[in-house]
Amino acid sequence: MMISRASARERSAMSPLVVALTPVLGLYLCIQVIAFSKIGAFEFPLDDIYIHLAMAEQIASGGYGVNAGEYTSAASSPLYPFLLVPFGGQPAQIWVAVLWNLLALVGSVVLWVRIVGDAVEDRRWAAVLAALGPLAFNLAGAAMVAMEHTLHVFASLAVLRGLQTQMREGRISWLLVFGMLIGPLIRFEGLAVSGAAASALALVGRWKIGAGLFAISVALVAAFMGFLMSLGLEPLPNSVMAKISGPTGSPDFALANLFGKLQVQLQRSVPAMAMLVTLVIALVSLVRSDKADSMGRAILVAALFAGSGQLFLGQFGWFERYELYAMSFVFGLMMLYAFRPEVERTVRVLVVVGLGFLTIYYGHWMLRYGVWAPGGIYAQQQNASRFVKDVYQKPIAVNDLGYVAWGNPNYVLDLWGLASYRALKIRMDEPYEGWAGDLTDEAGIDLAIVYDSWFEDGLGKDWVKVGTLRFTNAIAFLGGRDVSYYATNAEAAPELRQMIADFAPTVTGPAEMWVEEGTVK
């Protein structure tokens, strides 16, 4: 009888996990299968993961960058490229990224189910929240991209679970320590979560441990910045500087600019608007709360801290991934607050409605773009990668860095600047007519593969268009439909045209390629 009752309890305990895992894994697999069926191959929906794979390849060889013998900070995550080191440069390396993301997805769901189970007494509400959360935080989409964002969600939920444990049991759990320290090393935005957790701990009387953990998290980030500087690099990765830079190329945190950025994000991003509405609810709840309710106020302050940081300083969009850590943390905090017995039912309903809205939004977005986006990468970047590695086999210049750099023994000049601080500074700070041509001339590069619209007058004055690769499907997530192939000097044009003519019939996926009998640019 004891065994029977124990088995029944185990089945009951597992059912919320099954309820939560089934829809998100089902969505992930469904999108992957449909995407595979469209191109006949597995592919990622963005080129960005290949930048990290290329970085990991060089790390495995004792370097740090995308080109052998050249230091550069092309990856936005301090930690993630190191996790991708196994099988560096080999086809199997892509499955390392897939594995990390699936582990993080499952781990995030497990944490979410435990958080919901301890926060919500009503089993019906708990089942609904358990199922909605992983979908509302777009875990399927994040895992599909295979970047560090799924791991970032996991670290944020670890902090959330740690705060819940502190408030329920009065103890500091290893999950809280892990999340506060590792989150900022996965992405710098993790400092917002660590700072929010420190604020919450301070409000419940644990300010020493909160301040100490936050100080260590800042020190770890500072140590990484010191590592970059020891290599002769800027203290922040180039991709981070590109996002926070103002017109002068330096970080711009002026109040007017921050509010201007917020306005743009609210106009362009539905999740940004959902975050703003949630923070308004948190602020109203904080104003109306009992000042003696230290736990409730701590939860609300933490939500306001992290959510405001993401709205004013963070990014939203680009395959709906940058905001997911904050959505999971802030909405998770609001769930903890809303399902406390003393909180009115209206707040509870608003939180559930918010999660339901995000579920519908992200689900619709993934079904529209997720199934098509891999085809765009397969059509453009995969074909470009085959051309430069198998046919051209010389140094090149590009504006989409990842696929062509991964597993490529020849030099790749990044004209967009993620792997070239000089290119980034010129592009952001002092662009002039023909600047990209000056960089290719200095590097001795004869071939540039770019989106014309990204450079306009910055294209080399003497460049000759020798080919075009066109994506032929209706929907994708690309920088442009056409990729232009340029000879950076007239002497290189005939050979390149012949190479393109020979390669064009072998183009795979929804793409076509042809030779251009272009004139000097």
Short mmCIF file of C-alpha atoms in Angstrom, two decimals:
data_model
loop_
_atom_site.label_atom_id
_atom_site.label_comp_id
_atom_site.label_asym_id
_atom_site.label_seq_id
_atom_site.Cartn_x
_atom_site.Cartn_y
_atom_site.Cartn_z
CA MET A 1 0.00 0.00 0.00
CA MET A 2 2.85 2.40 0.83
CA ILE A 3 4.45 1.68 -2.53
CA SER A 4 1.16 2.26 -4.30
CA ARG A 5 0.62 5.64 -2.59
CA ALA A 6 4.19 6.70 -3.30
CA SER A 7 3.80 5.79 -6.95
CA ALA A 8 0.59 7.79 -7.13
CA ARG A 9 2.32 10.82 -5.62
CA GLU A 10 5.20 10.49 -8.09
CA ARG A 11 2.81 10.34 -11.03
CA SER A 12 1.00 13.39 -9.67
CA ALA A 13 4.27 15.25 -9.24
CA MET A 14 5.39 14.41 -12.75
CA SER A 15 2.17 15.38 -14.48
CA PRO A 16 2.81 19.18 -14.37
CA LEU A 17 6.23 18.59 -15.92
CA VAL A 18 4.68 16.53 -18.70
CA VAL A 19 2.01 19.20 -19.19
CA ALA A 20 4.73 21.87 -19.48
CA LEU A 21 7.26 19.95 -21.59
CA THR A 22 4.91 18.42 -24.14
CA PRO A 23 3.67 21.60 -25.91
CA VAL A 24 7.03 23.40 -26.02
CA LEU A 25 8.98 20.36 -27.23
CA GLY A 26 6.16 19.58 -29.63
CA LEU A 27 6.34 23.09 -31.07
CA TYR A 28 10.13 22.90 -31.34
CA LEU A 29 10.03 19.55 -33.17
CA CYS A 30 7.11 20.58 -35.36
CA ILE A 31 8.89 23.71 -36.59
CA GLN A 32 12.14 21.82 -37.15
CA VAL A 33 10.40 19.10 -39.16
CA ILE A 34 8.53 21.60 -41.34
CA ALA A 35 11.70 23.66 -41.89
CA PHE A 36 13.63 20.50 -42.78
CA SER A 37 10.96 19.41 -45.24
CA LYS A 38 11.20 22.73 -47.10
CA ILE A 39 14.96 22.52 -47.83
CA GLY A 40 15.81 18.87 -47.26
CA ALA A 41 18.45 19.66 -44.63
CA PHE A 42 18.85 20.83 -41.04
CA GLU A 43 19.73 24.51 -40.72
CA PHE A 44 19.60 27.24 -38.09
CA PRO A 45 17.24 30.18 -38.62
CA LEU A 46 20.00 32.77 -38.09
CA ASP A 47 23.64 33.02 -39.16
CA ASP A 48 24.71 34.29 -35.71
CA ILE A 49 25.35 30.87 -34.18
CA TYR A 50 28.12 30.26 -36.71
CA ILE A 51 30.00 33.29 -35.34
CA HIS A 52 30.10 31.58 -31.95
CA LEU A 53 31.09 28.29 -33.55
CA ALA A 54 33.92 30.03 -35.40
CA MET A 55 35.02 31.68 -32.14
CA ALA A 56 34.96 28.29 -30.41
CA GLU A 57 37.04 26.84 -33.23
CA GLN A 58 39.76 29.41 -32.63
CA ILE A 59 39.53 29.01 -28.85
CA ALA A 60 40.16 25.29 -29.30
CA SER A 61 43.32 26.22 -31.21
CA GLY A 62 44.52 28.58 -28.49
CA GLY A 63 43.25 31.79 -30.06
CA TYR A 64 40.30 34.12 -29.53
CA GLY A 65 38.53 35.41 -32.63
CA VAL A 66 37.39 34.12 -36.00
CA ASN A 67 40.72 34.19 -37.87
CA ALA A 68 43.84 32.28 -36.89
CA GLY A 69 46.42 34.55 -35.30
CA GLU A 70 44.07 37.53 -34.91
CA TYR A 71 42.37 38.44 -31.64
CA THR A 72 38.86 39.86 -31.90
CA SER A 73 35.69 39.84 -29.79
CA ALA A 74 33.03 38.79 -32.28
CA ALA A 75 30.75 36.96 -29.80
CA SER A 76 28.30 38.81 -27.57
CA SER A 77 28.47 36.14 -24.86
CA PRO A 78 31.56 35.82 -22.66
CA LEU A 79 30.87 32.17 -21.78
CA TYR A 80 28.97 30.56 -24.65
CA PRO A 81 31.82 30.21 -27.21
CA PHE A 82 33.80 28.25 -24.62
CA LEU A 83 30.88 25.81 -24.26
CA LEU A 84 30.99 25.15 -28.01
CA VAL A 85 34.66 24.14 -28.17
CA PRO A 86 34.10 20.36 -28.65
CA PHE A 87 34.52 19.29 -32.31
CA GLY A 88 35.68 22.81 -33.23
CA GLY A 89 35.39 23.44 -36.97
CA GLN A 90 33.88 20.00 -37.65
CA PRO A 91 30.30 19.37 -38.85
CA ALA A 92 29.51 17.70 -35.51
CA GLN A 93 30.11 21.01 -33.72
CA ILE A 94 26.65 22.26 -34.64
CA TRP A 95 25.10 19.49 -32.54
CA VAL A 96 26.98 20.77 -29.49
CA ALA A 97 24.98 24.00 -29.81
CA VAL A 98 21.76 22.05 -30.31
CA LEU A 99 22.48 19.90 -27.26
CA TRP A 100 23.21 22.84 -24.96
CA ASN A 101 19.98 24.51 -25.99
CA LEU A 102 17.84 21.42 -25.53
CA LEU A 103 19.36 20.86 -22.09
CA ALA A 104 18.69 24.50 -21.19
CA LEU A 105 15.13 24.25 -22.52
CA VAL A 106 14.36 21.17 -20.42
CA GLY A 107 16.12 22.67 -17.40
CA SER A 108 14.14 25.88 -17.74
CA VAL A 109 10.87 23.96 -17.91
CA VAL A 110 11.81 21.94 -14.81
CA LEU A 111 12.58 25.12 -12.88
CA TRP A 112 9.40 26.80 -14.06
CA VAL A 113 7.25 23.84 -13.02
CA ARG A 114 8.82 23.81 -9.56
CA ILE A 115 8.34 27.57 -9.20
CA VAL A 116 4.69 27.30 -10.21
CA GLY A 117 4.12 24.26 -8.02
CA ASP A 118 5.29 26.06 -4.89
CA ALA A 119 3.60 29.36 -5.73
CA VAL A 120 0.14 28.24 -6.82
CA GLU A 121 -2.05 26.11 -4.56
CA ASP A 122 -4.93 25.69 -7.00
CA ARG A 123 -3.90 22.76 -9.20
CA ARG A 124 -5.97 23.99 -12.14
CA TRP A 125 -4.25 27.38 -12.15
CA ALA A 126 -0.91 25.59 -11.68
CA ALA A 127 -1.48 23.36 -14.70
CA VAL A 128 -2.41 26.33 -16.88
CA LEU A 129 0.62 28.33 -15.77
CA ALA A 130 2.97 25.35 -16.13
CA ALA A 131 1.89 24.91 -19.75
CA LEU A 132 1.82 28.61 -20.65
CA GLY A 133 5.20 29.66 -19.26
CA PRO A 134 7.59 27.81 -21.62
CA LEU A 135 5.50 28.91 -24.60
CA ALA A 136 5.15 32.49 -23.36
CA PHE A 137 8.93 32.72 -22.95
CA ASN A 138 9.47 31.44 -26.52
CA LEU A 139 11.77 28.64 -25.38
CA ALA A 140 11.14 26.74 -28.62
CA GLY A 141 12.27 29.73 -30.67
CA ALA A 142 15.31 30.40 -28.49
CA ALA A 143 16.40 26.76 -28.68
CA MET A 144 15.94 26.75 -32.43
CA VAL A 145 18.31 29.72 -32.80
CA ALA A 146 20.81 27.70 -30.69
CA MET A 147 22.52 30.79 -29.30
CA GLU A 148 23.06 31.56 -25.62
CA HIS A 149 19.55 32.90 -25.02
CA THR A 150 18.02 29.62 -23.81
CA LEU A 151 20.84 29.28 -21.27
CA HIS A 152 20.18 32.88 -20.23
CA VAL A 153 16.54 32.06 -19.54
CA PHE A 154 17.67 29.07 -17.48
CA ALA A 155 20.00 31.24 -15.40
CA SER A 156 17.25 33.84 -14.87
CA LEU A 157 14.78 31.19 -13.74
CA ALA A 158 17.45 29.81 -11.40
CA VAL A 159 17.59 33.25 -9.76
CA LEU A 160 13.80 33.34 -9.59
CA ARG A 161 13.69 29.90 -7.97
CA GLY A 162 16.41 30.99 -5.56
CA LEU A 163 14.44 34.09 -4.52
CA GLN A 164 11.35 31.94 -4.04
CA THR A 165 13.32 29.57 -1.80
CA GLN A 166 14.64 32.48 0.24
CA MET A 167 11.16 33.89 0.77
CA ARG A 168 9.57 30.51 1.55
CA GLU A 169 12.32 28.91 3.62
CA GLY A 170 14.63 31.77 4.60
CA ARG A 171 17.73 30.19 3.06
CA ILE A 172 20.08 30.97 0.19
CA SER A 173 20.00 28.14 -2.34
CA TRP A 174 22.72 27.16 -4.77
CA LEU A 175 20.40 28.06 -7.63
CA LEU A 176 20.36 31.69 -6.53
CA VAL A 177 24.15 31.82 -6.31
CA PHE A 178 24.53 30.02 -9.64
CA GLY A 179 22.07 32.24 -11.48
CA MET A 180 23.37 35.53 -10.10
CA LEU A 181 26.98 34.68 -10.96
CA ILE A 182 26.61 32.81 -14.24
CA GLY A 183 23.81 34.85 -15.81
CA PRO A 184 25.99 37.92 -16.53
CA LEU A 185 28.65 35.67 -18.06
CA ILE A 186 26.09 34.20 -20.44
CA ARG A 187 24.99 37.69 -21.45
CA PHE A 188 25.83 41.03 -19.90
CA GLU A 189 22.12 41.79 -19.46
CA GLY A 190 22.24 39.18 -16.69
CA LEU A 191 23.50 42.00 -14.46
CA ALA A 192 19.94 43.36 -14.50
CA VAL A 193 18.66 40.10 -13.01
CA SER A 194 21.52 39.91 -10.49
CA GLY A 195 20.91 43.53 -9.50
CA ALA A 196 17.18 42.89 -9.15
CA ALA A 197 17.86 39.85 -6.97
CA ALA A 198 20.25 41.86 -4.80
CA SER A 199 17.57 44.53 -4.36
CA ALA A 200 14.99 41.92 -3.37
CA LEU A 201 17.38 40.32 -0.89
CA ALA A 202 18.10 43.71 0.65
CA LEU A 203 14.39 44.37 1.17
CA VAL A 204 13.94 41.09 3.07
CA GLY A 205 16.93 41.73 5.31
CA ARG A 206 19.59 39.76 3.42
CA TRP A 207 21.39 42.77 2.00
CA LYS A 208 24.88 41.48 2.80
CA ILE A 209 24.56 38.27 0.80
CA GLY A 210 22.73 40.14 -1.98
CA ALA A 211 25.35 42.86 -2.21
CA GLY A 212 28.13 40.29 -2.03
CA LEU A 213 26.74 38.13 -4.84
CA PHE A 214 26.08 41.17 -7.00
CA ALA A 215 29.61 42.45 -6.38
CA ILE A 216 31.05 39.09 -7.43
CA SER A 217 28.91 39.05 -10.58
CA VAL A 218 30.19 42.52 -11.48
CA ALA A 219 33.75 41.41 -10.72
CA LEU A 220 33.37 38.40 -13.03
CA VAL A 221 32.18 40.66 -15.85
CA ALA A 222 35.06 43.04 -15.11
CA ALA A 223 37.48 40.10 -15.24
CA PHE A 224 36.21 39.19 -18.70
CA MET A 225 36.61 42.80 -19.81
CA GLY A 226 40.14 42.68 -18.43
CA PHE A 227 40.76 39.51 -20.43
CA LEU A 228 39.70 41.29 -23.63
CA MET A 229 41.94 44.25 -22.84
CA SER A 230 44.86 41.90 -22.18
CA LEU A 231 44.48 40.77 -25.80
CA GLY A 232 44.65 44.36 -27.00
CA LEU A 233 40.89 44.59 -27.56
CA GLU A 234 38.22 46.99 -26.38
CA PRO A 235 36.69 46.10 -22.98
CA LEU A 236 33.32 45.18 -24.53
CA PRO A 237 32.63 42.84 -27.46
CA ASN A 238 32.08 44.62 -30.74
CA SER A 239 28.48 43.47 -31.00
CA VAL A 240 27.70 44.96 -27.59
CA MET A 241 29.31 48.26 -28.53
CA ALA A 242 27.31 48.35 -31.76
CA LYS A 243 24.08 48.12 -29.74
CA ILE A 244 24.87 50.69 -27.04
CA SER A 245 26.82 53.22 -29.11
CA GLY A 246 25.55 56.69 -29.87
CA PRO A 247 26.37 58.84 -32.89
CA THR A 248 29.98 59.28 -31.78
CA GLY A 249 30.59 55.55 -31.48
CA SER A 250 30.81 55.70 -27.67
CA PRO A 251 28.21 54.47 -25.15
CA ASP A 252 25.35 56.94 -24.95
CA PHE A 253 23.18 56.79 -21.83
CA ALA A 254 21.74 60.31 -22.00
CA LEU A 255 18.20 60.39 -20.61
CA ALA A 256 16.68 61.77 -23.81
CA ASN A 257 18.31 59.03 -25.86
CA LEU A 258 17.16 56.33 -23.46
CA PHE A 259 13.54 57.51 -23.71
CA GLY A 260 13.93 57.83 -27.46
CA LYS A 261 15.10 54.23 -27.62
CA LEU A 262 12.18 53.14 -25.43
CA GLN A 263 9.73 54.86 -27.78
CA VAL A 264 11.21 53.08 -30.78
CA GLN A 265 11.06 49.71 -29.02
CA LEU A 266 7.44 50.20 -28.04
CA GLN A 267 6.55 51.08 -31.63
CA ARG A 268 8.34 48.06 -33.10
CA SER A 269 7.96 45.32 -30.50
CA VAL A 270 4.81 43.75 -29.12
CA PRO A 271 6.76 42.07 -26.25
CA ALA A 272 8.17 45.49 -25.29
CA MET A 273 4.63 46.82 -24.95
CA ALA A 274 3.65 43.75 -22.91
CA MET A 275 6.64 44.37 -20.64
CA LEU A 276 5.64 48.02 -20.16
CA VAL A 277 2.07 47.07 -19.22
CA THR A 278 3.40 44.50 -16.75
CA LEU A 279 5.68 47.07 -15.14
CA VAL A 280 2.78 49.50 -14.81
CA ILE A 281 0.84 46.79 -12.98
CA ALA A 282 3.88 46.17 -10.77
CA LEU A 283 4.26 49.87 -10.00
CA VAL A 284 0.58 50.32 -9.14
CA SER A 285 0.74 47.22 -6.94
CA LEU A 286 3.84 48.56 -5.20
CA VAL A 287 2.22 51.92 -4.48
CA ARG A 288 -0.87 50.21 -3.07
CA SER A 289 1.01 47.55 -1.09
CA ASP A 290 1.33 47.39 2.66
CA LYS A 291 4.72 48.78 3.68
CA ALA A 292 4.98 45.99 6.23
CA ASP A 293 4.79 43.41 3.45
CA SER A 294 8.53 43.24 2.81
CA MET A 295 8.35 40.09 0.68
CA GLY A 296 5.66 41.43 -1.62
CA ARG A 297 7.47 44.72 -2.05
CA ALA A 298 10.75 42.91 -2.68
CA ILE A 299 9.16 40.92 -5.52
CA LEU A 300 7.69 44.04 -7.12
CA VAL A 301 10.90 46.08 -6.82
CA ALA A 302 12.88 43.26 -8.41
CA ALA A 303 10.41 43.09 -11.31
CA LEU A 304 10.59 46.85 -11.83
CA PHE A 305 14.40 46.82 -11.66
CA ALA A 306 14.93 44.04 -14.22
CA GLY A 307 12.07 45.03 -16.52
CA SER A 308 13.05 48.69 -16.66
CA GLY A 309 16.64 47.74 -17.39
CA GLN A 310 15.54 45.67 -20.36
CA LEU A 311 13.17 48.33 -21.67
CA PHE A 312 15.67 51.20 -21.49
CA LEU A 313 19.00 49.45 -22.08
CA GLY A 314 18.23 46.06 -23.62
CA GLN A 315 17.13 44.85 -27.02
CA PHE A 316 13.87 43.37 -28.27
CA GLY A 317 13.36 41.27 -31.37
CA TRP A 318 15.64 39.92 -34.12
CA PHE A 319 14.02 36.52 -34.06
CA GLU A 320 12.35 37.41 -30.73
CA ARG A 321 15.21 36.29 -28.47
CA TYR A 322 16.95 39.20 -26.74
CA GLU A 323 14.12 39.92 -24.30
CA LEU A 324 13.33 36.35 -23.23
CA TYR A 325 15.45 36.30 -20.07
CA ALA A 326 13.65 39.42 -18.83
CA MET A 327 10.20 38.19 -19.85
CA SER A 328 10.70 34.94 -17.93
CA PHE A 329 12.12 36.66 -14.86
CA VAL A 330 9.66 39.58 -14.67
CA PHE A 331 6.54 37.57 -15.49
CA GLY A 332 7.75 34.88 -13.09
CA LEU A 333 8.10 37.45 -10.31
CA MET A 334 4.65 38.83 -11.05
CA MET A 335 3.24 35.31 -10.84
CA LEU A 336 4.87 34.86 -7.42
CA TYR A 337 3.27 38.11 -6.30
CA ALA A 338 -0.14 37.59 -7.86
CA PHE A 339 -0.76 34.16 -6.35
CA ARG A 340 -0.10 35.22 -2.78
CA PRO A 341 -3.34 34.84 -0.76
CA GLU A 342 -3.57 38.54 0.13
CA VAL A 343 -3.35 39.77 -3.48
CA GLU A 344 -6.61 40.52 -5.25
CA ARG A 345 -7.83 38.22 -8.00
CA THR A 346 -7.62 40.93 -10.67
CA VAL A 347 -3.81 40.92 -10.59
CA ARG A 348 -3.85 37.13 -10.84
CA VAL A 349 -6.05 37.22 -13.92
CA LEU A 350 -3.90 39.90 -15.56
CA VAL A 351 -0.77 37.80 -15.14
CA VAL A 352 -2.41 34.74 -16.68
CA VAL A 353 -3.85 36.81 -19.52
CA GLY A 354 -0.39 38.29 -20.12
CA LEU A 355 1.19 34.86 -20.36
CA GLY A 356 -1.59 33.71 -22.65
CA PHE A 357 -1.09 36.74 -24.88
CA LEU A 358 2.66 36.11 -25.15
CA THR A 359 1.99 32.44 -25.91
CA ILE A 360 -0.24 33.38 -28.83
CA TYR A 361 2.12 36.09 -30.06
CA TYR A 362 5.32 34.04 -29.99
CA GLY A 363 3.56 30.92 -31.25
CA HIS A 364 2.12 32.74 -34.24
CA TRP A 365 5.46 34.43 -34.92
CA MET A 366 7.36 31.14 -34.86
CA LEU A 367 4.87 29.37 -37.08
CA ARG A 368 5.11 32.21 -39.57
CA TYR A 369 8.87 32.84 -39.57
CA GLY A 370 10.44 29.87 -37.82
CA VAL A 371 9.54 27.41 -40.53
CA TRP A 372 10.91 29.67 -43.29
CA ALA A 373 13.98 31.27 -41.71
CA PRO A 374 16.29 28.20 -41.98
CA GLY A 375 15.64 28.20 -45.72
CA GLY A 376 17.00 31.72 -45.96
CA ILE A 377 20.25 30.82 -44.20
CA TYR A 378 20.54 27.66 -46.30
CA ALA A 379 19.97 29.62 -49.50
CA GLN A 380 22.33 32.51 -48.79
CA GLN A 381 24.95 31.79 -46.13
CA GLN A 382 25.31 28.07 -46.77
CA ASN A 383 25.83 28.59 -50.49
CA ALA A 384 28.25 31.45 -49.84
CA SER A 385 30.12 29.25 -47.40
CA ARG A 386 30.48 26.45 -49.95
CA PHE A 387 31.64 28.90 -52.61
CA VAL A 388 34.38 30.52 -50.53
CA LYS A 389 35.60 27.30 -48.91
CA ASP A 390 35.33 24.82 -51.77
CA VAL A 391 35.80 27.01 -54.85
CA TYR A 392 37.43 30.36 -54.08
CA GLN A 393 39.70 29.32 -51.18
CA LYS A 394 41.23 32.78 -50.64
CA PRO A 395 40.70 35.66 -48.17
CA ILE A 396 37.32 37.38 -48.50
CA ALA A 397 35.32 40.29 -47.07
CA VAL A 398 31.70 39.92 -45.90
CA ASN A 399 29.01 41.63 -43.88
CA ASP A 400 27.40 38.38 -42.62
CA LEU A 401 30.28 36.80 -40.78
CA GLY A 402 29.26 33.46 -39.34
CA TYR A 403 28.86 30.64 -41.86
CA VAL A 404 31.72 31.74 -44.13
CA ALA A 405 34.15 32.05 -41.18
CA TRP A 406 33.33 28.74 -39.48
CA GLY A 407 35.67 26.01 -40.64
CA ASN A 408 37.40 28.37 -43.09
CA PRO A 409 41.23 28.34 -42.98
CA ASN A 410 41.42 31.55 -45.04
CA TYR A 411 41.14 35.08 -43.68
CA VAL A 412 37.67 36.66 -43.39
CA LEU A 413 37.36 40.45 -43.10
CA ASP A 414 34.14 41.47 -41.36
CA LEU A 415 33.03 44.75 -42.93
CA TRP A 416 30.07 45.06 -40.54
CA GLY A 417 32.48 45.15 -37.62
CA LEU A 418 31.55 42.31 -35.29
CA ALA A 419 35.03 40.85 -35.83
CA SER A 420 36.77 44.11 -36.73
CA TYR A 421 36.75 47.05 -34.33
CA ARG A 422 38.18 49.30 -37.01
CA ALA A 423 35.35 48.50 -39.44
CA LEU A 424 32.81 48.97 -36.65
CA LYS A 425 34.22 52.36 -35.66
CA ILE A 426 34.27 53.61 -39.24
CA ARG A 427 30.75 52.37 -39.90
CA MET A 428 29.32 53.79 -36.66
CA ASP A 429 31.40 56.92 -36.26
CA GLU A 430 32.99 58.22 -39.41
CA PRO A 431 31.72 56.53 -42.59
CA TYR A 432 32.93 58.04 -45.84
CA GLU A 433 32.50 57.22 -49.48
CA GLY A 434 34.32 54.04 -50.43
CA TRP A 435 35.51 53.15 -46.91
CA ALA A 436 34.87 49.40 -47.36
CA GLY A 437 37.11 49.44 -50.41
CA ASP A 438 39.95 50.96 -48.43
CA LEU A 439 39.73 48.11 -45.90
CA THR A 440 39.72 45.39 -48.58
CA ASP A 441 42.67 47.06 -50.36
CA GLU A 442 44.68 47.14 -47.13
CA ALA A 443 43.93 43.46 -46.49
CA GLY A 444 44.71 42.43 -50.06
CA ILE A 445 41.25 40.95 -50.60
CA ASP A 446 39.83 40.48 -54.11
CA LEU A 447 36.30 39.29 -53.26
CA ALA A 448 33.58 40.97 -51.18
CA ILE A 449 30.18 39.39 -50.51
CA VAL A 450 27.71 41.95 -49.17
CA TYR A 451 24.18 43.33 -49.04
CA ASP A 452 24.37 46.54 -51.12
CA SER A 453 21.81 48.37 -48.99
CA TRP A 454 23.90 47.94 -45.85
CA PHE A 455 26.72 50.08 -47.23
CA GLU A 456 25.38 52.43 -49.92
CA ASP A 457 28.24 54.89 -50.60
CA GLY A 458 30.59 52.86 -48.41
CA LEU A 459 31.13 50.27 -51.14
CA GLY A 460 34.54 50.39 -52.77
CA LYS A 461 34.81 52.92 -55.58
CA ASP A 462 36.59 50.41 -57.85
CA TRP A 463 34.50 47.38 -57.01
CA VAL A 464 33.00 45.44 -59.91
CA LYS A 465 29.84 43.39 -59.41
CA VAL A 466 30.51 39.92 -60.76
CA GLY A 467 27.58 37.92 -59.39
CA THR A 468 24.30 37.88 -57.51
CA LEU A 469 22.85 35.21 -55.22
CA ARG A 470 19.10 35.64 -54.76
CA PHE A 471 16.81 34.08 -52.18
CA THR A 472 13.68 32.99 -54.03
CA ASN A 473 11.17 32.19 -51.27
CA ALA A 474 8.61 34.69 -50.05
CA ILE A 475 9.48 34.75 -46.34
CA ALA A 476 12.80 34.68 -44.50
CA PHE A 477 14.76 36.49 -41.84
CA LEU A 478 17.62 37.94 -43.85
CA GLY A 479 19.40 41.24 -44.36
CA GLY A 480 18.22 41.32 -47.96
CA ARG A 481 16.93 39.15 -50.78
CA ASP A 482 20.01 39.65 -52.97
CA VAL A 483 23.63 39.12 -51.99
CA SER A 484 26.13 40.86 -54.25
CA TYR A 485 29.51 39.38 -55.15
CA TYR A 486 32.11 42.02 -55.94
CA ALA A 487 35.59 41.87 -57.38
CA THR A 488 37.38 44.58 -55.42
CA ASN A 489 39.51 45.33 -58.47
CA ALA A 490 38.98 44.92 -62.20
CA GLU A 491 41.86 42.45 -62.58
CA ALA A 492 40.12 39.87 -60.35
CA ALA A 493 36.75 40.10 -62.12
CA PRO A 494 37.22 37.62 -65.02
CA GLU A 495 38.36 34.76 -62.80
CA LEU A 496 35.58 35.41 -60.30
CA ARG A 497 32.94 35.47 -63.03
CA GLN A 498 34.14 32.11 -64.27
CA MET A 499 34.05 30.66 -60.76
CA ILE A 500 30.51 31.94 -60.25
CA ALA A 501 29.40 30.57 -63.61
CA ASP A 502 30.75 27.15 -62.68
CA PHE A 503 29.25 27.25 -59.18
CA ALA A 504 25.79 28.62 -60.05
CA PRO A 505 24.31 25.27 -61.23
CA THR A 506 25.24 23.68 -57.89
CA VAL A 507 23.36 26.21 -55.74
CA THR A 508 21.07 24.44 -53.28
CA GLY A 509 17.90 25.48 -51.52
CA PRO A 510 15.51 28.28 -52.50
CA ALA A 511 18.12 30.33 -54.35
CA GLU A 512 19.46 31.18 -57.76
CA MET A 513 22.82 32.63 -58.76
CA TRP A 514 24.03 34.32 -61.91
CA VAL A 515 27.02 36.16 -63.31
CA GLU A 516 26.91 39.96 -63.49
CA GLU A 517 28.66 41.74 -66.33
CA GLY A 518 28.89 44.77 -64.07
CA THR A 519 30.73 48.03 -64.41
CA VAL A 520 33.08 49.63 -61.93
CA LYS A 521 31.09 50.57 -58.84
#
